Amino acid sequence: MAQQEDNLLAQRRAGVLLHITSLPNEHGAGNLGREAYNFVDFLHNTGIKVWQTLPLGVPHGDGSPYQCLSAHAGNPGLICLEELKQNGWLQEAEQCDSCQAGGDYNQHCLVAKAYTGFENLASAEEKQAYVDFCSDKASWLDDYVLYVALHNEFSQQCWNQWPTPLKERKPAALKAARKRLASVIEIIRFEQFLFYRQWMALKEYANNKNVLLFGDIPIFVSYDSADVWANRAVFKLDKSGEMSVVAGVPPDYFSETGQRWGNPHYDWTYLKRTKFSWWKQRLRSQLEMFDILRIDHFRGFEAAWEIPASEDTAINGKWVEAPGKELLSSLQKEFGNIPLVAEDLGIITPEVDELRTSFNLPGMKILQFAFGDTDNNPYLPHNYDQNCVVYTGTHDNDTTVGWFNSINDHDRHRVYQYLGNPQASMPYLFIGTAFSSVANLAIVPMQDILELGGEHRMNTPGTVNGNWKWQFSWHQLSETQVARISNLVKMFSR
């Protein structure tokens, strides 16, 4: 099968960027059910061979997949309840009577009912699969399920606000909590089993259709997470567990004041001393789930922007070096040739480029960034080499139609001048440009295939409201669009 090739990133392929929550669903966000398989069929039928998603972790209340409760756990909101009904574990008429909140709470309640059905009706083979899953994932799963149970018990408060014995992970307090919350913990554990079961089934289906799954690893993890609570030594925290510095990026294309993400920084001295075992465990989880991976904010492996925790913006930070070469060498030694894409956008220095190229990792090219006033702009297609991934735009960009409608006449003239005053209109002009380039992999957000405007963008960096909620519906996809994307795939040997 395709995912067994020596270097998945060395062949010409086309891909689509679409998060699971953006799949069609009449009753809420997209999930791992029938429409996910329909989307794989769409990709297969058009010749597109890569499906890129955003991170699949458990988000906080803002819904951002880049700030999650765990670096390993999957979002239980993506579980398809319909499959549980088909298995007989959940009855068609079952309601969540005790929970009126709806949304994720309702989903959790119905999964709890499905657990009872699983206990009563699952085959011996299925029950053994659950036991095996809990054993295989115990290194992160045991901490995660307790963390979520406590997080819920303390009204979603971050772990640094919990009673001191639990905050400090005193063995007696942890033991008592596991006993007190045993039934709740078991449901949270079962959620993870269901998520992984459904995801791995989708992955097998996609791979059998010659579609590779492309995942995303945020370089930093959330402070409010099982990872930080259970592994405080991995992060730059003081003796009481508080952050004195936080992660972000300086002022750039996206924001005049930079972005203050608020994540903890890594204690690289500790990570080196432990032979990067925490990072190895993290990568192992993701390599099981995906064929290709992207490291978001790759430049943080060379140097990261440290902001005093007391600062409200990212302006007054400083660059602090990281041992990227040692880390990547260690990961390469452990896993061999990793199909890893480096997100190298923003302020990129020669040192960051050297780190990326020394490990032969493809970087990213964004067509929306290409048309300033210089011909040596690295995002212009004539400056590409094959070992890169070209995007019309990413989840952080406006849609291509929205972007093109917002730029001035001078920049619009630059676009048409560079592309030879073509008759094609946006966004297919950009899609064709991406596909015709020498880049081995060309990725197009689903919004661009559907020719949608800026009101359909996925995320606006530096804002907190209205993001991560976009969904498409099949009626937005025309036969003409299917034919156009299929023809471009064939025309440019992708």
XYZ file of C-alpha atoms in Angstrom:
494
model
C 0.000 0.000 0.000
C 1.024 3.601 -0.534
C 1.890 4.335 3.083
C 4.674 1.739 2.960
C 6.764 3.718 0.476
C 10.210 4.782 1.627
C 9.526 8.513 1.280
C 5.888 9.545 1.059
C 6.831 13.176 0.453
C 9.014 12.555 -2.598
C 6.180 11.917 -5.083
C 3.871 14.364 -6.852
C 0.510 14.377 -5.123
C -2.459 16.665 -4.590
C -4.264 17.054 -1.293
C -7.209 18.777 0.345
C -7.176 20.520 3.725
C -10.374 19.872 5.654
C -10.838 19.350 9.374
C -13.119 16.547 10.573
C -15.485 19.025 12.239
C -15.960 20.703 8.826
C -17.554 17.583 7.334
C -21.295 17.807 6.629
C -23.587 16.925 9.524
C -27.200 17.957 10.002
C -26.980 17.602 13.788
C -23.795 19.477 14.722
C -20.096 19.349 13.887
C -18.688 16.763 11.511
C -17.581 13.396 12.886
C -15.956 10.087 11.938
C -19.136 8.619 10.516
C -20.523 8.099 7.026
C -19.640 11.557 5.695
C -15.940 11.002 6.471
C -16.050 7.925 4.233
C -17.976 9.884 1.591
C -15.207 12.475 1.645
C -12.560 9.791 1.107
C -14.605 8.587 -1.863
C -14.706 12.138 -3.244
C -10.915 12.400 -2.945
C -10.396 8.995 -4.542
C -12.769 9.757 -7.423
C -11.001 13.040 -8.230
C -7.518 11.502 -7.991
C -6.575 13.479 -4.884
C -4.287 11.353 -2.726
C -3.847 13.304 0.534
C -6.364 14.416 3.167
C -4.895 16.939 5.595
C -6.719 17.648 8.850
C -6.083 19.930 11.795
C -5.005 18.360 15.124
C -7.532 15.829 16.426
C -7.048 16.519 20.145
C -9.577 17.393 22.850
C -10.118 21.167 22.646
C -10.924 23.596 25.419
C -14.052 25.703 25.381
C -12.874 27.903 22.492
C -12.794 24.893 20.172
C -9.225 25.482 18.997
C -7.562 22.213 17.961
C -4.205 23.843 18.725
C -4.901 24.131 22.484
C -5.868 20.697 23.782
C -6.247 18.743 27.022
C -3.777 16.108 25.798
C -1.090 15.638 23.161
C -2.284 12.047 22.675
C -6.027 11.787 23.283
C -8.541 12.124 20.462
C -11.529 14.464 20.552
C -14.522 12.405 21.777
C -16.791 14.938 20.082
C -15.725 13.339 16.783
C -17.149 9.931 17.737
C -20.005 8.861 15.461
C -22.944 7.814 17.639
C -24.679 6.262 14.634
C -22.051 3.525 14.538
C -22.715 2.746 18.211
C -26.394 2.300 17.347
C -25.494 0.010 14.448
C -23.412 -2.079 16.854
C -26.429 -2.352 19.148
C -24.519 -0.712 22.000
C -26.772 2.354 21.889
C -30.506 2.056 21.288
C -32.072 4.260 18.618
C -34.537 5.866 21.036
C -32.100 6.466 23.884
C -31.975 10.045 25.131
C -29.703 11.784 27.595
C -32.387 12.553 30.190
C -30.050 13.609 32.971
C -28.174 16.123 30.834
C -29.911 19.137 29.294
C -26.744 20.981 28.264
C -26.533 19.466 24.812
C -23.409 19.374 22.633
C -20.383 17.571 24.065
C -22.153 16.908 27.352
C -24.980 15.141 25.564
C -22.434 13.162 23.538
C -20.586 12.099 26.696
C -23.863 11.027 28.289
C -24.817 8.879 25.295
C -21.347 7.308 25.195
C -21.887 6.384 28.850
C -25.102 4.611 27.844
C -23.213 2.923 24.990
C -20.675 1.643 27.509
C -23.456 -0.252 29.297
C -24.506 -1.664 25.932
C -20.897 -2.586 25.178
C -20.572 -4.422 28.494
C -23.776 -6.379 27.833
C -23.548 -7.027 24.102
C -19.949 -6.750 22.851
C -18.282 -9.920 21.626
C -15.373 -11.476 23.491
C -13.112 -10.231 20.683
C -14.352 -6.632 21.054
C -13.934 -6.734 24.818
C -10.411 -8.033 24.415
C -9.695 -5.216 21.953
C -10.746 -2.765 24.674
C -8.472 -4.414 27.236
C -5.583 -4.361 24.756
C -6.202 -0.701 23.920
C -6.141 0.310 27.594
C -2.899 -1.597 28.086
C -1.202 -0.301 24.931
C -2.043 3.357 25.686
C -1.579 3.223 29.466
C 1.549 5.423 29.396
C -0.615 8.463 28.599
C -4.178 7.191 28.941
C -4.127 6.614 32.718
C -3.051 10.200 33.433
C -5.425 11.619 30.836
C -8.597 9.929 32.090
C -7.905 10.975 35.682
C -7.094 14.500 34.553
C -10.381 14.880 32.664
C -12.377 13.402 35.530
C -10.798 15.896 37.952
C -11.115 18.727 35.431
C -14.851 18.062 35.297
C -15.148 17.654 39.059
C -13.528 21.063 39.594
C -15.744 22.850 37.032
C -13.113 22.954 34.264
C -10.539 24.708 36.443
C -6.920 24.355 35.361
C -4.885 21.884 37.429
C -2.944 24.686 39.153
C -6.214 25.673 40.874
C -6.931 22.211 42.258
C -6.436 21.245 45.922
C -2.710 21.042 46.643
C -2.492 17.226 47.065
C -4.003 16.728 43.589
C -2.114 19.624 42.010
C 1.131 18.131 43.351
C 0.069 14.574 42.399
C 0.473 13.136 45.893
C 0.096 9.334 45.533
C -2.552 9.026 48.260
C -4.651 11.807 46.709
C -4.400 10.256 43.219
C -5.356 6.835 44.570
C -8.382 8.257 46.390
C -9.464 10.198 43.291
C -9.206 7.116 41.083
C -11.409 5.222 43.519
C -13.916 8.071 43.972
C -14.220 8.743 40.241
C -13.857 5.159 39.000
C -17.115 5.004 37.047
C -16.523 8.407 35.422
C -12.947 7.451 34.542
C -14.097 4.266 32.832
C -16.412 6.199 30.507
C -13.618 8.630 29.586
C -11.371 5.646 28.869
C -14.111 4.074 26.739
C -14.449 7.338 24.773
C -10.808 7.085 23.768
C -11.263 3.466 22.726
C -14.193 4.455 20.504
C -12.336 7.407 19.000
C -9.259 5.343 18.114
C -11.370 2.444 16.850
C -13.309 4.728 14.501
C -10.243 6.713 13.413
C -8.153 3.646 12.602
C -11.060 2.161 10.611
C -11.272 5.391 8.602
C -7.498 5.362 8.072
C -7.614 1.808 6.758
C -10.450 2.729 4.393
C -8.595 5.810 3.141
C -5.313 3.953 2.630
C -7.117 1.222 0.703
C -8.483 3.981 -1.555
C -4.909 5.268 -2.042
C -5.575 8.305 0.152
C -2.952 9.259 2.747
C -3.925 10.954 6.006
C -1.881 14.047 6.853
C -1.913 15.179 10.492
C -0.767 18.244 12.373
C 1.310 18.420 15.567
C 1.242 21.755 17.443
C 4.802 22.247 18.651
C 3.592 23.421 22.075
C 0.978 21.929 24.384
C -1.595 23.681 26.528
C -0.696 24.519 30.129
C -4.167 23.281 31.078
C -3.484 19.714 29.959
C -2.792 16.250 31.252
C 0.680 16.498 29.689
C 1.823 19.416 31.844
C 0.086 18.202 35.009
C 1.669 14.744 34.730
C 5.072 15.825 33.335
C 5.962 19.118 35.010
C 9.697 18.501 34.654
C 9.355 18.621 30.839
C 8.337 22.293 30.974
C 9.766 25.591 32.229
C 7.742 25.963 35.415
C 8.673 27.288 38.833
C 8.538 25.183 42.013
C 4.848 25.893 42.468
C 4.095 24.847 38.885
C 3.472 28.332 37.495
C 4.819 29.720 34.201
C 7.227 32.643 34.257
C 7.485 32.681 30.450
C 4.948 31.725 27.787
C 5.122 30.893 24.082
C 4.025 32.943 21.098
C 5.398 34.737 18.061
C 6.596 38.315 17.547
C 4.686 40.823 15.378
C 4.293 39.470 11.823
C 1.990 39.259 8.791
C -0.902 38.080 10.970
C -0.674 40.520 13.897
C 0.959 43.873 14.692
C 1.378 42.906 18.357
C 2.413 39.320 17.669
C 0.564 36.375 19.124
C 0.688 35.504 22.823
C -0.294 31.848 22.793
C 0.237 31.327 26.515
C 1.705 27.810 26.234
C 4.543 26.696 28.506
C 8.034 26.439 27.045
C 10.041 23.222 27.123
C 12.842 22.590 29.548
C 15.230 21.363 26.890
C 17.927 20.544 29.440
C 15.606 17.988 31.036
C 14.464 16.665 27.651
C 18.055 16.130 26.513
C 18.909 14.389 29.774
C 15.976 11.986 29.266
C 16.906 11.380 25.604
C 13.768 13.192 24.424
C 11.558 10.331 25.605
C 8.526 12.645 26.003
C 8.789 13.761 22.371
C 9.336 10.183 21.194
C 6.154 9.070 22.912
C 4.269 11.980 21.365
C 5.505 11.237 17.862
C 4.808 7.525 18.249
C 1.130 8.277 18.943
C 0.829 10.486 15.870
C 2.719 8.165 13.498
C 0.228 5.442 14.370
C -2.652 7.696 13.361
C -1.267 9.438 10.273
C 0.778 8.690 7.174
C 2.294 12.211 7.010
C 2.777 14.770 9.787
C 3.300 18.521 9.920
C 5.120 20.190 12.808
C 3.290 23.440 13.424
C 5.713 26.302 14.218
C 8.765 24.249 13.253
C 11.047 27.259 13.831
C 10.534 26.676 17.572
C 12.899 23.704 17.251
C 15.684 26.187 16.422
C 14.638 29.061 18.666
C 11.331 29.978 20.312
C 9.856 33.341 21.272
C 9.694 33.559 25.063
C 7.319 36.169 26.474
C 7.264 37.130 30.159
C 4.051 35.669 31.561
C 3.159 39.101 32.975
C 2.998 40.646 29.459
C -0.396 41.028 27.768
C 1.039 40.947 24.227
C 3.913 39.184 22.485
C 5.882 42.339 21.694
C 8.371 42.185 24.590
C 9.628 38.645 24.093
C 13.013 37.254 23.086
C 14.344 34.361 21.027
C 15.698 31.449 23.077
C 17.555 28.665 21.278
C 16.362 25.057 21.239
C 18.355 21.859 20.490
C 16.530 21.074 17.266
C 19.337 19.075 15.675
C 19.715 16.840 18.700
C 15.958 16.325 18.919
C 15.462 15.510 15.238
C 18.520 13.219 15.209
C 17.114 11.365 18.188
C 13.672 11.033 16.561
C 15.220 9.908 13.287
C 17.267 7.279 15.091
C 14.115 6.025 16.816
C 11.673 6.102 13.881
C 13.798 6.140 10.739
C 12.718 8.310 7.816
C 9.834 10.331 9.279
C 7.325 11.760 6.755
C 7.513 15.192 8.382
C 6.599 18.592 6.929
C 8.046 21.697 8.579
C 5.669 24.632 8.984
C 8.289 27.305 8.331
C 6.137 30.419 7.992
C 6.735 33.719 9.747
C 10.180 35.019 10.725
C 12.522 32.372 9.299
C 16.274 32.769 9.734
C 19.102 31.010 7.873
C 19.543 28.863 10.994
C 15.941 27.613 10.750
C 16.378 26.878 7.033
C 19.600 25.017 7.747
C 17.905 22.896 10.419
C 15.081 21.986 8.052
C 17.274 21.227 5.028
C 19.822 19.235 7.022
C 17.055 16.728 7.751
C 15.612 17.020 4.227
C 12.237 18.186 5.534
C 9.921 19.929 3.074
C 8.821 23.428 4.035
C 5.625 25.275 3.146
C 4.875 27.742 0.350
C 1.726 29.895 0.482
C 0.545 31.470 -2.771
C -1.323 34.212 -0.935
C 2.044 35.392 0.424
C 3.740 35.415 -2.984
C 2.717 38.663 -4.610
C 4.537 41.483 -2.891
C 6.871 43.774 -4.803
C 9.968 41.558 -4.971
C 10.789 38.883 -7.518
C 12.864 36.938 -5.007
C 9.821 36.300 -2.803
C 10.268 32.660 -1.668
C 6.541 31.962 -2.155
C 6.630 32.715 -5.902
C 6.530 29.380 -7.764
C 9.700 30.029 -9.785
C 11.626 30.003 -6.477
C 10.379 26.560 -5.346
C 12.325 23.360 -5.277
C 10.583 19.980 -5.393
C 10.961 19.301 -1.691
C 8.167 21.582 -0.490
C 4.407 21.671 0.042
C 2.528 24.450 -1.747
C -0.808 25.762 -0.469
C -3.194 28.244 -2.001
C -3.799 29.210 1.651
C -3.942 27.498 5.035
C -6.530 27.297 7.826
C -5.088 30.585 9.158
C -5.571 32.419 5.852
C -8.636 33.928 4.269
C -10.135 31.836 1.484
C -8.469 32.584 -1.842
C -11.598 34.352 -3.128
C -11.792 36.386 0.097
C -8.106 37.240 -0.080
C -8.224 38.257 -3.767
C -11.263 40.467 -3.197
C -9.491 42.226 -0.326
C -6.167 43.110 -1.989
C -5.537 46.417 -3.767
C -5.427 46.965 -7.537
C -1.634 47.098 -7.561
C -1.303 43.653 -5.964
C -4.072 42.253 -8.151
C -2.163 43.497 -11.196
C 0.985 41.759 -9.857
C -0.927 38.475 -9.647
C -2.184 38.671 -13.221
C 1.151 39.931 -14.548
C 3.032 37.038 -12.958
C 0.504 34.442 -14.095
C 0.360 35.781 -17.646
C -3.009 37.568 -17.586
C -4.902 34.277 -17.759
C -8.601 33.916 -18.466
C -9.158 31.668 -15.427
C -10.635 33.282 -12.338
C -9.900 32.806 -8.659
C -9.580 30.447 -6.908
C -8.962 27.941 -9.711
C -6.241 30.160 -11.117
C -4.323 29.591 -7.874
C -5.241 25.909 -7.690
C -3.860 25.369 -11.189
C -0.729 27.331 -10.283
C -0.160 25.190 -7.191
C -0.749 21.946 -9.067
C 1.509 22.960 -11.982
C 4.409 23.909 -9.701
C 7.417 21.667 -9.069
C 6.354 21.171 -5.422
C 5.926 17.479 -4.689
C 2.761 18.090 -2.680
C 0.077 20.672 -3.452
C -2.669 21.246 -0.859
C -5.917 23.148 -1.374
C -8.386 24.049 1.400
C -11.849 22.665 0.656
C -13.192 26.239 0.671
C -11.135 26.958 -2.449
C -12.406 23.917 -4.313
C -15.915 25.187 -3.495
C -14.997 28.763 -4.621
C -16.170 30.247 -1.315
C -15.650 33.796 -0.033
C -14.014 35.104 3.122
C -17.057 34.509 5.303
C -16.151 30.801 5.093
C -12.609 31.035 6.490
C -11.705 28.608 9.274
C -9.644 30.803 11.599
C -8.518 34.402 12.006
C -5.278 34.400 14.049
C -5.267 36.703 17.050
C -9.056 36.470 17.504
C -11.067 34.155 19.743
C -14.639 34.380 18.466
C -16.202 32.678 15.453
C -13.288 30.386 14.648
C -13.113 26.620 13.969
C -16.828 26.325 13.159
C -16.939 26.231 9.368
C -18.689 23.273 7.721
C -19.387 22.509 4.097
C -22.356 20.731 2.570
C -22.356 18.578 -0.527
C -24.828 20.832 -2.347
C -22.042 23.467 -2.436
C -19.980 21.150 -4.665
C -20.897 21.305 -8.340
C -20.190 18.788 -11.083
C -18.157 21.508 -12.800
C -15.900 21.869 -9.755
C -15.415 18.097 -9.512
C -14.480 18.001 -13.205
C -12.096 20.955 -12.892
C -10.200 19.588 -9.908
C -10.029 16.116 -11.486
C -8.660 17.568 -14.729
C -6.006 19.584 -12.884
C -4.876 16.471 -10.989
C -4.457 14.588 -14.268
C -2.994 17.476 -16.245
C -0.186 18.045 -13.788
C 0.511 14.381 -12.951
C -0.616 14.514 -9.362
